[in-house]
PDB file of N, CA and C in Angstrom:
ATOM      1  N   MET A   1     -73.513 -35.299 -16.906  1.00 93.00           N
ATOM      2  CA  MET A   1     -74.612 -34.310 -15.546  1.00 93.00           C
ATOM      3  C   MET A   1     -74.930 -36.032 -15.540  1.00 93.00           C
ATOM      4  N   LYS A   2     -74.531 -34.765 -13.931  1.00 95.00           N
ATOM      5  CA  LYS A   2     -74.761 -36.736 -12.785  1.00 95.00           C
ATOM      6  C   LYS A   2     -75.843 -36.122 -11.870  1.00 95.00           C
ATOM      7  N   VAL A   3     -76.922 -37.081 -11.359  1.00 96.00           N
ATOM      8  CA  VAL A   3     -77.911 -36.588 -11.200  1.00 96.00           C
ATOM      9  C   VAL A   3     -77.928 -38.165  -9.588  1.00 96.00           C
ATOM     10  N   ASN A   4     -78.225 -37.771  -8.754  1.00 95.00           N
ATOM     11  CA  ASN A   4     -78.118 -38.998  -7.674  1.00 95.00           C
ATOM     12  C   ASN A   4     -79.348 -38.608  -7.063  1.00 95.00           C
ATOM     13  N   VAL A   5     -80.062 -40.317  -6.483  1.00 92.00           N
ATOM     14  CA  VAL A   5     -81.193 -40.264  -5.842  1.00 92.00           C
ATOM     15  C   VAL A   5     -81.412 -41.070  -4.991  1.00 92.00           C
ATOM     16  N   GLU A   6     -81.601 -40.564  -3.907  1.00 94.00           N
ATOM     17  CA  GLU A   6     -81.422 -41.207  -2.604  1.00 94.00           C
ATOM     18  C   GLU A   6     -82.480 -41.309  -2.017  1.00 94.00           C
ATOM     19  N   ILE A   7     -83.180 -41.979  -1.953  1.00 91.00           N
ATOM     20  CA  ILE A   7     -84.901 -43.410  -1.679  1.00 91.00           C
ATOM     21  C   ILE A   7     -84.332 -43.282  -0.152  1.00 91.00           C
ATOM     22  N   ASP A   8     -85.179 -43.226   1.001  1.00 95.00           N
ATOM     23  CA  ASP A   8     -84.857 -43.777   1.702  1.00 95.00           C
ATOM     24  C   ASP A   8     -87.095 -44.759   2.659  1.00 95.00           C
ATOM     25  N   CYS A   9     -86.310 -45.436   2.165  1.00 94.00           N
ATOM     26  CA  CYS A   9     -87.240 -46.545   2.531  1.00 94.00           C
ATOM     27  C   CYS A   9     -87.216 -48.161   3.479  1.00 94.00           C
ATOM     28  N   THR A  10     -87.786 -48.918   3.844  1.00 93.00           N
ATOM     29  CA  THR A  10     -87.460 -49.814   4.769  1.00 93.00           C
ATOM     30  C   THR A  10     -87.727 -51.126   3.131  1.00 93.00           C
ATOM     31  N   PRO A  11     -86.849 -52.296   3.840  1.00 88.00           N
ATOM     32  CA  PRO A  11     -86.879 -53.255   2.380  1.00 88.00           C
ATOM     33  C   PRO A  11     -88.419 -54.085   1.646  1.00 88.00           C
ATOM     34  N   LEU A  12     -89.268 -52.994   3.046  1.00 87.00           N
ATOM     35  CA  LEU A  12     -90.640 -54.037   2.710  1.00 87.00           C
ATOM     36  C   LEU A  12     -91.160 -53.384   2.107  1.00 87.00           C
ATOM     37  N   GLU A  13     -91.040 -51.796   2.467  1.00 92.00           N
ATOM     38  CA  GLU A  13     -91.490 -51.483   1.245  1.00 92.00           C
ATOM     39  C   GLU A  13     -90.961 -51.120  -0.406  1.00 92.00           C
ATOM     40  N   ALA A  14     -89.689 -51.368  -0.662  1.00 91.00           N
ATOM     41  CA  ALA A  14     -89.508 -51.380  -1.277  1.00 91.00           C
ATOM     42  C   ALA A  14     -90.051 -52.562  -2.568  1.00 91.00           C
ATOM     43  N   ARG A  15     -89.569 -53.319  -2.040  1.00 90.00           N
ATOM     44  CA  ARG A  15     -90.680 -54.893  -2.680  1.00 90.00           C
ATOM     45  C   ARG A  15     -91.750 -54.380  -2.790  1.00 90.00           C
ATOM     46  N   GLN A  16     -92.634 -54.019  -1.536  1.00 92.00           N
ATOM     47  CA  GLN A  16     -94.232 -53.572  -2.912  1.00 92.00           C
ATOM     48  C   GLN A  16     -93.728 -52.592  -3.356  1.00 92.00           C
ATOM     49  N   PHE A  17     -93.394 -51.265  -3.484  1.00 92.00           N
ATOM     50  CA  PHE A  17     -93.444 -50.194  -4.870  1.00 92.00           C
ATOM     51  C   PHE A  17     -92.738 -50.951  -6.595  1.00 92.00           C
ATOM     52  N   PHE A  18     -91.378 -52.819  -6.109  1.00 93.00           N
ATOM     53  CA  PHE A  18     -91.219 -52.861  -7.068  1.00 93.00           C
ATOM     54  C   PHE A  18     -92.332 -53.775  -8.112  1.00 93.00           C
ATOM     55  N   GLY A  19     -93.400 -53.846  -6.889  1.00 94.00           N
ATOM     56  CA  GLY A  19     -94.924 -55.588  -7.109  1.00 94.00           C
ATOM     57  C   GLY A  19     -93.753 -56.622  -6.447  1.00 94.00           C
ATOM     58  N   LEU A  20     -92.404 -56.935  -6.032  1.00 93.00           N
ATOM     59  CA  LEU A  20     -91.947 -58.363  -5.736  1.00 93.00           C
ATOM     60  C   LEU A  20     -93.187 -58.860  -4.381  1.00 93.00           C
ATOM     61  N   PRO A  21     -92.835 -60.355  -4.293  1.00 90.00           N
ATOM     62  CA  PRO A  21     -94.076 -60.798  -3.560  1.00 90.00           C
ATOM     63  C   PRO A  21     -93.508 -60.811  -2.220  1.00 90.00           C
ATOM     64  N   ASP A  22     -94.246 -60.685  -0.695  1.00 87.00           N
ATOM     65  CA  ASP A  22     -94.053 -60.814   0.436  1.00 87.00           C
ATOM     66  C   ASP A  22     -93.039 -62.156   0.387  1.00 87.00           C
ATOM     67  N   VAL A  23     -91.794 -62.546   0.981  1.00 87.00           N
ATOM     68  CA  VAL A  23     -91.602 -63.520   0.912  1.00 87.00           C
ATOM     69  C   VAL A  23     -91.669 -64.093   2.824  1.00 87.00           C
ATOM     70  N   ALA A  24     -91.628 -63.286   3.626  1.00 88.00           N
ATOM     71  CA  ALA A  24     -92.172 -63.150   4.819  1.00 88.00           C
ATOM     72  C   ALA A  24     -92.453 -64.851   5.453  1.00 88.00           C
ATOM     73  N   PRO A  25     -93.731 -64.872   4.738  1.00 92.00           N
ATOM     74  CA  PRO A  25     -94.399 -65.738   5.836  1.00 92.00           C
ATOM     75  C   PRO A  25     -93.629 -67.351   4.827  1.00 92.00           C
ATOM     76  N   MET A  26     -92.766 -67.245   3.891  1.00 94.00           N
ATOM     77  CA  MET A  26     -92.478 -68.274   3.311  1.00 94.00           C
ATOM     78  C   MET A  26     -90.698 -68.529   4.287  1.00 94.00           C
ATOM     79  N   GLN A  27     -89.690 -67.297   4.313  1.00 94.00           N
ATOM     80  CA  GLN A  27     -89.095 -67.956   4.856  1.00 94.00           C
ATOM     81  C   GLN A  27     -89.249 -68.066   6.408  1.00 94.00           C
ATOM     82  N   THR A  28     -90.657 -67.750   7.275  1.00 95.00           N
ATOM     83  CA  THR A  28     -91.222 -68.069   8.603  1.00 95.00           C
ATOM     84  C   THR A  28     -90.719 -69.717   8.615  1.00 95.00           C
ATOM     85  N   ALA A  29     -91.888 -70.351   7.396  1.00 96.00           N
ATOM     86  CA  ALA A  29     -92.522 -71.682   7.093  1.00 96.00           C
ATOM     87  C   ALA A  29     -91.469 -72.491   6.993  1.00 96.00           C
ATOM     88  N   VAL A  30     -89.858 -71.927   6.300  1.00 96.00           N
ATOM     89  CA  VAL A  30     -88.893 -72.540   6.340  1.00 96.00           C
ATOM     90  C   VAL A  30     -88.070 -72.867   7.276  1.00 96.00           C
ATOM     91  N   MET A  31     -87.720 -71.720   8.278  1.00 96.00           N
ATOM     92  CA  MET A  31     -87.253 -71.433   9.191  1.00 96.00           C
ATOM     93  C   MET A  31     -87.603 -72.761  10.240  1.00 96.00           C
ATOM     94  N   ASP A  32     -88.676 -72.572  10.159  1.00 96.00           N
ATOM     95  CA  ASP A  32     -89.760 -73.299  11.256  1.00 96.00           C
ATOM     96  C   ASP A  32     -89.502 -75.131  11.101  1.00 96.00           C
ATOM     97  N   LYS A  33     -89.439 -75.010   9.415  1.00 95.00           N
ATOM     98  CA  LYS A  33     -89.180 -76.413   9.508  1.00 95.00           C
ATOM     99  C   LYS A  33     -87.920 -76.969   9.683  1.00 95.00           C
ATOM    100  N   LEU A  34     -86.966 -75.876   9.256  1.00 93.00           N
ATOM    101  CA  LEU A  34     -85.131 -76.030   9.338  1.00 93.00           C
ATOM    102  C   LEU A  34     -85.184 -76.573  11.158  1.00 93.00           C
ATOM    103  N   GLN A  35     -85.748 -75.708  11.841  1.00 93.00           N
ATOM    104  CA  GLN A  35     -85.944 -75.553  13.092  1.00 93.00           C
ATOM    105  C   GLN A  35     -86.185 -77.032  13.663  1.00 93.00           C
ATOM    106  N   GLN A  36     -87.363 -77.610  13.595  1.00 91.00           N
ATOM    107  CA  GLN A  36     -87.867 -79.128  13.635  1.00 91.00           C
ATOM    108  C   GLN A  36     -86.541 -79.981  13.465  1.00 91.00           C
ATOM    109  N   GLN A  37     -85.903 -79.725  12.056  1.00 89.00           N
ATOM    110  CA  GLN A  37     -84.942 -80.562  11.649  1.00 89.00           C
ATOM    111  C   GLN A  37     -84.414 -81.237  12.503  1.00 89.00           C
ATOM    112  N   MET A  38     -83.412 -80.085  13.105  1.00 86.00           N
ATOM    113  CA  MET A  38     -82.198 -79.758  13.445  1.00 86.00           C
ATOM    114  C   MET A  38     -82.398 -80.211  15.243  1.00 86.00           C
ATOM    115  N   LEU A  39     -83.822 -80.329  15.756  1.00 86.00           N
ATOM    116  CA  LEU A  39     -83.902 -80.937  16.962  1.00 86.00           C
ATOM    117  C   LEU A  39     -84.514 -82.277  16.815  1.00 86.00           C
ATOM    118  N   SER A  40     -84.897 -82.947  15.978  1.00 83.00           N
ATOM    119  CA  SER A  40     -85.022 -83.893  16.105  1.00 83.00           C
ATOM    120  C   SER A  40     -83.703 -84.154  15.564  1.00 83.00           C
ATOM    121  N   ASN A  41     -83.017 -84.126  15.419  1.00 80.00           N
ATOM    122  CA  ASN A  41     -81.679 -84.658  14.902  1.00 80.00           C
ATOM    123  C   ASN A  41     -80.696 -83.790  15.782  1.00 80.00           C
ATOM    124  N   ILE A  42     -81.235 -83.526  16.893  1.00 79.00           N
ATOM    125  CA  ILE A  42     -79.902 -82.981  17.780  1.00 79.00           C
ATOM    126  C   ILE A  42     -79.184 -84.334  18.372  1.00 79.00           C
ATOM    127  N   GLU A  43     -79.230 -85.082  18.275  1.00 73.00           N
ATOM    128  CA  GLU A  43     -79.011 -85.966  18.859  1.00 73.00           C
ATOM    129  C   GLU A  43     -78.291 -87.576  18.261  1.00 73.00           C
ATOM    130  N   LYS A  44     -78.444 -86.394  17.184  1.00 72.00           N
ATOM    131  CA  LYS A  44     -77.519 -87.849  16.312  1.00 72.00           C
ATOM    132  C   LYS A  44     -76.001 -87.243  16.513  1.00 72.00           C
ATOM    133  N   ILE A  45     -75.867 -85.987  16.496  1.00 76.00           N
ATOM    134  CA  ILE A  45     -74.706 -84.810  16.754  1.00 76.00           C
ATOM    135  C   ILE A  45     -73.149 -84.846  18.117  1.00 76.00           C
ATOM    136  N   SER A  46     -74.417 -85.910  19.223  1.00 75.00           N
ATOM    137  CA  SER A  46     -73.624 -85.836  20.687  1.00 75.00           C
ATOM    138  C   SER A  46     -72.697 -86.871  20.439  1.00 75.00           C
ATOM    139  N   PRO A  47     -71.776 -86.183  20.691  1.00 77.00           N
ATOM    140  CA  PRO A  47     -70.035 -86.745  20.873  1.00 77.00           C
ATOM    141  C   PRO A  47     -70.244 -88.487  21.059  1.00 77.00           C
ATOM    142  N   GLU A  48     -71.233 -89.017  22.598  1.00 76.00           N
ATOM    143  CA  GLU A  48     -71.129 -90.622  22.361  1.00 76.00           C
ATOM    144  C   GLU A  48     -71.933 -91.427  21.139  1.00 76.00           C
ATOM    145  N   SER A  49     -72.901 -90.282  20.427  1.00 74.00           N
ATOM    146  CA  SER A  49     -73.497 -91.223  18.980  1.00 74.00           C
ATOM    147  C   SER A  49     -73.007 -90.916  17.789  1.00 74.00           C
ATOM    148  N   LEU A  50     -71.717 -90.546  17.535  1.00 72.00           N
ATOM    149  CA  LEU A  50     -70.531 -90.231  17.037  1.00 72.00           C
ATOM    150  C   LEU A  50     -69.807 -90.650  17.439  1.00 72.00           C
ATOM    151  N   MET A  51     -69.453 -91.340  17.975  1.00 72.00           N
ATOM    152  CA  MET A  51     -68.496 -92.121  18.028  1.00 72.00           C
ATOM    153  C   MET A  51     -68.948 -93.697  18.134  1.00 72.00           C
ATOM    154  N   GLN A  52     -70.420 -93.827  18.799  1.00 72.00           N
ATOM    155  CA  GLN A  52     -70.947 -95.298  18.363  1.00 72.00           C
ATOM    156  C   GLN A  52     -70.837 -95.387  16.659  1.00 72.00           C
ATOM    157  N   SER A  53     -70.709 -94.618  16.244  1.00 72.00           N
ATOM    158  CA  SER A  53     -71.079 -94.967  15.042  1.00 72.00           C
ATOM    159  C   SER A  53     -69.879 -94.903  14.034  1.00 72.00           C
ATOM    160  N   TRP A  54     -68.993 -93.859  14.774  1.00 70.00           N
ATOM    161  CA  TRP A  54     -67.603 -94.452  13.950  1.00 70.00           C
ATOM    162  C   TRP A  54     -66.924 -95.440  14.206  1.00 70.00           C
ATOM    163  N   PHE A  55     -67.383 -96.399  15.172  1.00 68.00           N
ATOM    164  CA  PHE A  55     -66.891 -97.529  15.901  1.00 68.00           C
ATOM    165  C   PHE A  55     -67.521 -98.715  15.380  1.00 68.00           C
ATOM    166  N   THR A  56     -68.766 -98.749  14.994  1.00 68.00           N
ATOM    167  CA  THR A  56     -69.917 -99.930  14.838  1.00 68.00           C
ATOM    168  C   THR A  56     -69.138-100.752  13.914  1.00 68.00           C
ATOM    169  N   PHE A  57     -68.316-100.368  13.678  1.00 67.00           N
ATOM    170  CA  PHE A  57     -68.624-100.552  11.575  1.00 67.00           C
ATOM    171  C   PHE A  57     -66.953-102.045  12.091  1.00 67.00           C
ATOM    172  N   ASP A  58     -66.293-101.607  12.972  1.00 68.00           N
ATOM    173  CA  ASP A  58     -64.912-102.157  12.919  1.00 68.00           C
ATOM    174  C   ASP A  58     -64.431-102.059  14.140  1.00 68.00           C
ATOM    175  N   PRO A  59     -64.776-103.305  15.319  1.00 67.00           N
ATOM    176  CA  PRO A  59     -64.516-103.432  16.782  1.00 67.00           C
ATOM    177  C   PRO A  59     -63.370-102.936  17.163  1.00 67.00           C
ATOM    178  N   LYS A  60     -62.004-103.624  15.916  1.00 76.00           N
ATOM    179  CA  LYS A  60     -61.148-103.257  16.345  1.00 76.00           C
ATOM    180  C   LYS A  60     -59.988-101.530  15.894  1.00 76.00           C
ATOM    181  N   LEU A  61     -61.155-101.106  16.088  1.00 72.00           N
ATOM    182  CA  LEU A  61     -60.940 -99.209  15.293  1.00 72.00           C
ATOM    183  C   LEU A  61     -60.808 -98.673  16.338  1.00 72.00           C
ATOM    184  N   ALA A  62     -61.801 -98.329  17.639  1.00 71.00           N
ATOM    185  CA  ALA A  62     -61.132 -98.175  18.551  1.00 71.00           C
ATOM    186  C   ALA A  62     -59.565 -98.061  19.351  1.00 71.00           C
ATOM    187  N   GLU A  63     -59.398 -99.113  19.763  1.00 78.00           N
ATOM    188  CA  GLU A  63     -57.799 -99.588  20.162  1.00 78.00           C
ATOM    189  C   GLU A  63     -57.021 -99.188  18.471  1.00 78.00           C
ATOM    190  N   ARG A  64     -56.813 -99.051  17.466  1.00 79.00           N
ATOM    191  CA  ARG A  64     -56.070 -98.788  16.593  1.00 79.00           C
ATOM    192  C   ARG A  64     -56.091 -96.262  16.869  1.00 79.00           C
ATOM    193  N   PHE A  65     -57.378 -96.283  17.323  1.00 77.00           N
ATOM    194  CA  PHE A  65     -56.729 -94.773  17.206  1.00 77.00           C
ATOM    195  C   PHE A  65     -56.231 -94.295  18.662  1.00 77.00           C
ATOM    196  N   GLN A  66     -56.327 -95.316  19.514  1.00 80.00           N
ATOM    197  CA  GLN A  66     -55.706 -95.369  20.765  1.00 80.00           C
ATOM    198  C   GLN A  66     -54.262 -95.542  20.803  1.00 80.00           C
ATOM    199  N   ASP A  67     -53.726 -96.493  20.039  1.00 83.00           N
ATOM    200  CA  ASP A  67     -52.453 -96.801  19.488  1.00 83.00           C
ATOM    201  C   ASP A  67     -51.233 -95.126  19.192  1.00 83.00           C
ATOM    202  N   MET A  68     -52.858 -95.156  17.622  1.00 81.00           N
ATOM    203  CA  MET A  68     -52.100 -93.967  17.146  1.00 81.00           C
ATOM    204  C   MET A  68     -52.051 -92.486  17.654  1.00 81.00           C
ATOM    205  N   PHE A  69     -52.828 -92.199  19.127  1.00 81.00           N
ATOM    206  CA  PHE A  69     -52.651 -91.034  19.893  1.00 81.00           C
ATOM    207  C   PHE A  69     -51.551 -91.380  20.818  1.00 81.00           C
ATOM    208  N   VAL A  70     -51.357 -92.619  21.377  1.00 83.00           N
ATOM    209  CA  VAL A  70     -50.916 -92.300  22.629  1.00 83.00           C
ATOM    210  C   VAL A  70     -49.233 -92.557  21.625  1.00 83.00           C
ATOM    211  N   ALA A  71     -49.511 -92.833  20.311  1.00 83.00           N
ATOM    212  CA  ALA A  71     -47.893 -92.656  19.352  1.00 83.00           C
ATOM    213  C   ALA A  71     -47.653 -91.425  18.719  1.00 83.00           C
ATOM    214  N   MET A  72     -48.425 -90.322  18.795  1.00 81.00           N
ATOM    215  CA  MET A  72     -48.167 -89.084  18.278  1.00 81.00           C
ATOM    216  C   MET A  72     -47.435 -88.589  19.837  1.00 81.00           C
ATOM    217  N   ALA A  73     -48.178 -88.588  20.971  1.00 78.00           N
ATOM    218  CA  ALA A  73     -48.203 -87.991  22.070  1.00 78.00           C
ATOM    219  C   ALA A  73     -46.389 -88.242  22.235  1.00 78.00           C
ATOM    220  N   GLY A  74     -45.941 -89.649  22.112  1.00 73.00           N
ATOM    221  CA  GLY A  74     -44.539 -89.986  22.370  1.00 73.00           C
ATOM    222  C   GLY A  74     -44.412 -90.869  23.050  1.00 73.00           C
ATOM    223  N   PHE A  75     -45.738 -91.253  23.462  1.00 66.00           N
ATOM    224  CA  PHE A  75     -46.079 -92.124  24.984  1.00 66.00           C
ATOM    225  C   PHE A  75     -45.655 -93.987  24.216  1.00 66.00           C
ATOM    226  N   GLY A  76     -45.638 -93.846  22.854  1.00 53.00           N
ATOM    227  CA  GLY A  76     -46.032 -95.022  22.865  1.00 53.00           C
ATOM    228  C   GLY A  76     -44.371 -96.419  22.648  1.00 53.00           C
ATOM    229  N   GLY A  77     -44.714 -97.062  22.169  1.00 53.00           N
ATOM    230  CA  GLY A  77     -43.519 -97.989  21.991  1.00 53.00           C
ATOM    231  C   GLY A  77     -42.375 -97.985  21.132  1.00 53.00           C
ATOM    232  N   ALA A  78     -43.466 -97.711  19.767  1.00 51.00           N
ATOM    233  CA  ALA A  78     -42.986 -97.438  18.542  1.00 51.00           C
ATOM    234  C   ALA A  78     -42.529 -96.055  18.881  1.00 51.00           C
ATOM    235  N   SER A  79     -42.454 -95.024  19.406  1.00 46.00           N
ATOM    236  CA  SER A  79     -41.975 -93.723  18.749  1.00 46.00           C
ATOM    237  C   SER A  79     -40.662 -93.426  20.001  1.00 46.00           C
ATOM    238  N   LYS A  80     -41.040 -94.810  20.966  1.00 47.00           N
ATOM    239  CA  LYS A  80     -39.613 -94.961  22.719  1.00 47.00           C
ATOM    240  C   LYS A  80     -37.820 -95.005  21.577  1.00 47.00           C
ATOM    241  N   LYS A  81     -37.550 -94.332  22.460  1.00 48.00           N
ATOM    242  CA  LYS A  81     -36.280 -94.411  21.774  1.00 48.00           C
ATOM    243  C   LYS A  81     -34.837 -94.961  23.035  1.00 48.00           C
ATOM    244  N   LYS A  82     -34.468 -95.328  22.846  1.00 44.00           N
ATOM    245  CA  LYS A  82     -33.777 -96.789  24.043  1.00 44.00           C
ATOM    246  C   LYS A  82     -32.139 -96.694  23.577  1.00 44.00           C
TER     247      LYS A  82
END
């Protein structure tokens, strides 16, 4: 024997029927906190601040990156054929 039961209810109604707690206020609070943290840290992920944080430990690293990109593009002295 096969029995199919189809229930038409919202997720909130199903949670209430099964006695599960309403987590909407907690979700709202967590999302608000996450949004505040993201907005407070947004300046840390700007391209200028990322480049500054990457190149502060070695001042010659920027020159090395530039040389590497020039060599990869075929414009550098190491990749030129005479």
